[in-house]
Amino acid sequence: MSNATTTQENNIKLVQTFFDLLEKRDIFAITEIASPELVWHQPGKNRFSGSHRGLIEVGMMVAGMIAMTQDNLEITVEGPVTAENDLVRAKVTLTAEAKGLSLTRTGMDTFKVENGIIVEAWSESDNQSEIDNFWAEVSATPAAAPM
């Protein structure tokens, strides 16, 4: 097995670990596998869009999504995670529910790995306008009064 193959396999395992930790909501453990200067590029025109720089900004983005959906947000990796050199790609489905609304986001997340840690990530979505509309509606819709 070549050194490049071993590195790619390790990069795939690293990204799979990222998704496992996210599923467990273990944001603190993510700091051990991602650079403090992590840059996350989120597409679209919604409150979470843009380039988030540093673990604090990225964490705030994720925490905001979780809070706005009252923890009704799941990310599922669909199929095998693949790698080419320092880039790792995962086909993902994100599902979210909030305030009577639901969202299914399909797309691809790409991670750049350097020296065994995640340094940059890009999200691409197949249905970006639906995502933008969901976050706009969830932000604008008043919360239901408790019974």
PDB file of C-alpha atoms in Angstrom:
ATOM      1  CA  MET A   1       0.000   0.000   0.000  1.00  0.00           C
ATOM      2  CA  SER A   2       1.444   3.370  -0.975  1.00  0.00           C
ATOM      3  CA  ASN A   3       1.926   6.266   1.414  1.00  0.00           C
ATOM      4  CA  ALA A   4      -0.599   8.327  -0.604  1.00  0.00           C
ATOM      5  CA  THR A   5      -3.215   5.587  -0.233  1.00  0.00           C
ATOM      6  CA  THR A   6      -2.644   5.401   3.517  1.00  0.00           C
ATOM      7  CA  THR A   7      -2.939   9.187   3.804  1.00  0.00           C
ATOM      8  CA  GLN A   8      -6.177   9.212   1.800  1.00  0.00           C
ATOM      9  CA  GLU A   9      -7.607   6.409   3.952  1.00  0.00           C
ATOM     10  CA  ASN A  10      -6.672   8.355   7.096  1.00  0.00           C
ATOM     11  CA  ASN A  11      -8.283  11.492   5.655  1.00  0.00           C
ATOM     12  CA  ILE A  12     -11.495   9.566   4.965  1.00  0.00           C
ATOM     13  CA  LYS A  13     -11.524   8.216   8.532  1.00  0.00           C
ATOM     14  CA  LEU A  14     -10.992  11.747   9.837  1.00  0.00           C
ATOM     15  CA  VAL A  15     -14.005  13.098   7.936  1.00  0.00           C
ATOM     16  CA  GLN A  16     -16.131  10.127   9.020  1.00  0.00           C
ATOM     17  CA  THR A  17     -15.114  10.903  12.608  1.00  0.00           C
ATOM     18  CA  PHE A  18     -16.194  14.523  12.052  1.00  0.00           C
ATOM     19  CA  PHE A  19     -19.692  13.407  11.056  1.00  0.00           C
ATOM     20  CA  ASP A  20     -19.865  10.927  13.960  1.00  0.00           C
ATOM     21  CA  LEU A  21     -18.957  13.677  16.440  1.00  0.00           C
ATOM     22  CA  LEU A  22     -21.462  16.055  14.867  1.00  0.00           C
ATOM     23  CA  GLU A  23     -24.179  13.415  15.190  1.00  0.00           C
ATOM     24  CA  LYS A  24     -23.319  13.020  18.888  1.00  0.00           C
ATOM     25  CA  ARG A  25     -23.292  16.835  19.238  1.00  0.00           C
ATOM     26  CA  ASP A  26     -19.754  16.518  20.607  1.00  0.00           C
ATOM     27  CA  ILE A  27     -18.627  19.880  19.285  1.00  0.00           C
ATOM     28  CA  PHE A  28     -15.728  20.021  21.781  1.00  0.00           C
ATOM     29  CA  ALA A  29     -14.167  16.832  20.350  1.00  0.00           C
ATOM     30  CA  ILE A  30     -14.296  18.367  16.882  1.00  0.00           C
ATOM     31  CA  THR A  31     -11.679  20.857  18.096  1.00  0.00           C
ATOM     32  CA  GLU A  32      -9.251  17.921  18.256  1.00  0.00           C
ATOM     33  CA  ILE A  33      -9.654  17.033  14.567  1.00  0.00           C
ATOM     34  CA  ALA A  34     -10.099  20.494  13.030  1.00  0.00           C
ATOM     35  CA  SER A  35      -7.768  23.448  12.824  1.00  0.00           C
ATOM     36  CA  PRO A  36      -8.488  26.404  15.137  1.00  0.00           C
ATOM     37  CA  GLU A  37      -8.398  28.444  11.878  1.00  0.00           C
ATOM     38  CA  LEU A  38     -10.916  26.174  10.122  1.00  0.00           C
ATOM     39  CA  VAL A  39     -12.750  27.947   7.292  1.00  0.00           C
ATOM     40  CA  TRP A  40     -16.247  26.692   6.412  1.00  0.00           C
ATOM     41  CA  HIS A  41     -17.863  27.945   3.202  1.00  0.00           C
ATOM     42  CA  GLN A  42     -21.673  27.797   3.394  1.00  0.00           C
ATOM     43  CA  PRO A  43     -23.506  28.630   0.146  1.00  0.00           C
ATOM     44  CA  GLY A  44     -26.703  30.537  -0.346  1.00  0.00           C
ATOM     45  CA  LYS A  45     -28.416  33.674   0.825  1.00  0.00           C
ATOM     46  CA  ASN A  46     -29.515  32.935   4.359  1.00  0.00           C
ATOM     47  CA  ARG A  47     -28.428  33.702   7.921  1.00  0.00           C
ATOM     48  CA  PHE A  48     -25.854  30.863   7.841  1.00  0.00           C
ATOM     49  CA  SER A  49     -24.358  31.617   4.403  1.00  0.00           C
ATOM     50  CA  GLY A  50     -20.843  32.845   3.897  1.00  0.00           C
ATOM     51  CA  SER A  51     -17.327  31.916   4.904  1.00  0.00           C
ATOM     52  CA  HIS A  52     -17.063  31.207   8.617  1.00  0.00           C
ATOM     53  CA  ARG A  53     -13.508  31.595   9.887  1.00  0.00           C
ATOM     54  CA  GLY A  54     -12.230  29.832  12.984  1.00  0.00           C
ATOM     55  CA  LEU A  55     -13.710  27.141  15.165  1.00  0.00           C
ATOM     56  CA  ILE A  56     -15.729  29.658  17.156  1.00  0.00           C
ATOM     57  CA  GLU A  57     -17.541  31.035  14.091  1.00  0.00           C
ATOM     58  CA  VAL A  58     -18.074  27.562  12.640  1.00  0.00           C
ATOM     59  CA  GLY A  59     -19.316  26.317  16.016  1.00  0.00           C
ATOM     60  CA  MET A  60     -21.703  29.260  16.281  1.00  0.00           C
ATOM     61  CA  MET A  61     -23.099  28.463  12.823  1.00  0.00           C
ATOM     62  CA  VAL A  62     -23.709  24.815  13.748  1.00  0.00           C
ATOM     63  CA  ALA A  63     -25.077  25.713  17.189  1.00  0.00           C
ATOM     64  CA  GLY A  64     -27.410  28.249  15.559  1.00  0.00           C
ATOM     65  CA  MET A  65     -28.804  25.620  13.201  1.00  0.00           C
ATOM     66  CA  ILE A  66     -29.297  23.186  16.063  1.00  0.00           C
ATOM     67  CA  ALA A  67     -30.946  25.833  18.261  1.00  0.00           C
ATOM     68  CA  MET A  68     -33.274  27.123  15.532  1.00  0.00           C
ATOM     69  CA  THR A  69     -34.479  23.578  14.869  1.00  0.00           C
ATOM     70  CA  GLN A  70     -34.696  22.735  18.574  1.00  0.00           C
ATOM     71  CA  ASP A  71     -32.219  19.922  17.925  1.00  0.00           C
ATOM     72  CA  ASN A  72     -34.304  18.522  15.049  1.00  0.00           C
ATOM     73  CA  LEU A  73     -31.379  18.531  12.633  1.00  0.00           C
ATOM     74  CA  GLU A  74     -29.688  15.413  11.321  1.00  0.00           C
ATOM     75  CA  ILE A  75     -26.882  14.916   8.821  1.00  0.00           C
ATOM     76  CA  THR A  76     -26.544  11.536   7.130  1.00  0.00           C
ATOM     77  CA  VAL A  77     -23.609  10.497   4.976  1.00  0.00           C
ATOM     78  CA  GLU A  78     -24.957   8.758   1.874  1.00  0.00           C
ATOM     79  CA  GLY A  79     -22.642   6.191   0.338  1.00  0.00           C
ATOM     80  CA  PRO A  80     -18.891   6.005   0.566  1.00  0.00           C
ATOM     81  CA  VAL A  81     -16.701   8.946   1.521  1.00  0.00           C
ATOM     82  CA  THR A  82     -13.996   9.420  -1.117  1.00  0.00           C
ATOM     83  CA  ALA A  83     -10.618  11.128  -1.178  1.00  0.00           C
ATOM     84  CA  GLU A  84      -8.225  12.480  -3.740  1.00  0.00           C
ATOM     85  CA  ASN A  85      -4.974  13.776  -2.292  1.00  0.00           C
ATOM     86  CA  ASP A  86      -5.903  16.236   0.491  1.00  0.00           C
ATOM     87  CA  LEU A  87      -9.591  16.615  -0.494  1.00  0.00           C
ATOM     88  CA  VAL A  88     -12.302  14.391   0.954  1.00  0.00           C
ATOM     89  CA  ARG A  89     -15.877  14.389  -0.383  1.00  0.00           C
ATOM     90  CA  ALA A  90     -19.011  13.123   1.283  1.00  0.00           C
ATOM     91  CA  LYS A  91     -22.485  13.020  -0.216  1.00  0.00           C
ATOM     92  CA  VAL A  92     -24.798  14.148   2.569  1.00  0.00           C
ATOM     93  CA  THR A  93     -28.453  14.596   3.377  1.00  0.00           C
ATOM     94  CA  LEU A  94     -29.439  17.116   6.024  1.00  0.00           C
ATOM     95  CA  THR A  95     -32.931  16.980   7.448  1.00  0.00           C
ATOM     96  CA  ALA A  96     -34.348  19.651   9.709  1.00  0.00           C
ATOM     97  CA  GLU A  97     -37.695  20.541  11.216  1.00  0.00           C
ATOM     98  CA  ALA A  98     -38.720  23.756  12.915  1.00  0.00           C
ATOM     99  CA  LYS A  99     -41.960  25.592  13.575  1.00  0.00           C
ATOM    100  CA  GLY A 100     -43.995  23.181  11.460  1.00  0.00           C
ATOM    101  CA  LEU A 101     -41.608  23.442   8.514  1.00  0.00           C
ATOM    102  CA  SER A 102     -39.302  20.742   7.192  1.00  0.00           C
ATOM    103  CA  LEU A 103     -36.198  20.695   5.048  1.00  0.00           C
ATOM    104  CA  THR A 104     -34.246  18.003   3.256  1.00  0.00           C
ATOM    105  CA  ARG A 105     -30.913  19.223   1.937  1.00  0.00           C
ATOM    106  CA  THR A 106     -28.987  17.010  -0.417  1.00  0.00           C
ATOM    107  CA  GLY A 107     -25.526  17.825  -1.586  1.00  0.00           C
ATOM    108  CA  MET A 108     -21.821  17.320  -1.256  1.00  0.00           C
ATOM    109  CA  ASP A 109     -19.464  18.422   1.497  1.00  0.00           C
ATOM    110  CA  THR A 110     -15.787  18.709   0.591  1.00  0.00           C
ATOM    111  CA  PHE A 111     -13.068  18.859   3.228  1.00  0.00           C
ATOM    112  CA  LYS A 112      -9.433  19.851   2.890  1.00  0.00           C
ATOM    113  CA  VAL A 113      -7.135  17.957   5.238  1.00  0.00           C
ATOM    114  CA  GLU A 114      -3.598  19.037   6.069  1.00  0.00           C
ATOM    115  CA  ASN A 115      -1.284  17.305   8.525  1.00  0.00           C
ATOM    116  CA  GLY A 116      -4.086  15.126   9.872  1.00  0.00           C
ATOM    117  CA  ILE A 117      -6.613  17.880  10.631  1.00  0.00           C
ATOM    118  CA  ILE A 118      -9.504  19.482   8.751  1.00  0.00           C
ATOM    119  CA  VAL A 119      -8.538  23.000   7.644  1.00  0.00           C
ATOM    120  CA  GLU A 120     -11.302  23.976   5.222  1.00  0.00           C
ATOM    121  CA  ALA A 121     -14.742  22.799   4.137  1.00  0.00           C
ATOM    122  CA  TRP A 122     -17.217  23.625   1.377  1.00  0.00           C
ATOM    123  CA  SER A 123     -20.900  22.713   1.330  1.00  0.00           C
ATOM    124  CA  GLU A 124     -22.704  22.352  -1.989  1.00  0.00           C
ATOM    125  CA  SER A 125     -26.434  21.827  -2.132  1.00  0.00           C
ATOM    126  CA  ASP A 126     -28.702  20.482  -4.829  1.00  0.00           C
ATOM    127  CA  ASN A 127     -31.610  22.608  -3.623  1.00  0.00           C
ATOM    128  CA  GLN A 128     -30.144  25.871  -2.348  1.00  0.00           C
ATOM    129  CA  SER A 129     -33.273  27.996  -2.839  1.00  0.00           C
ATOM    130  CA  GLU A 130     -35.257  25.587  -0.622  1.00  0.00           C
ATOM    131  CA  ILE A 131     -32.584  25.885   2.065  1.00  0.00           C
ATOM    132  CA  ASP A 132     -32.587  29.682   1.888  1.00  0.00           C
ATOM    133  CA  ASN A 133     -36.385  29.727   2.111  1.00  0.00           C
ATOM    134  CA  PHE A 134     -36.418  27.328   5.092  1.00  0.00           C
ATOM    135  CA  TRP A 135     -33.988  29.401   7.173  1.00  0.00           C
ATOM    136  CA  ALA A 136     -35.816  32.627   6.215  1.00  0.00           C
ATOM    137  CA  GLU A 137     -39.198  31.165   7.231  1.00  0.00           C
ATOM    138  CA  VAL A 138     -37.874  29.670  10.453  1.00  0.00           C
ATOM    139  CA  SER A 139     -36.285  33.013  11.339  1.00  0.00           C
ATOM    140  CA  ALA A 140     -39.441  34.989  10.535  1.00  0.00           C
ATOM    141  CA  THR A 141     -42.075  32.650  11.987  1.00  0.00           C
ATOM    142  CA  PRO A 142     -42.860  33.407  15.631  1.00  0.00           C
ATOM    143  CA  ALA A 143     -42.525  30.456  17.975  1.00  0.00           C
ATOM    144  CA  ALA A 144     -45.764  28.774  18.935  1.00  0.00           C
ATOM    145  CA  ALA A 145     -47.008  29.685  22.384  1.00  0.00           C
ATOM    146  CA  PRO A 146     -46.586  26.905  24.949  1.00  0.00           C
ATOM    147  CA  MET A 147     -49.724  25.004  25.865  1.00  0.00           C
TER     148      MET A 147
END
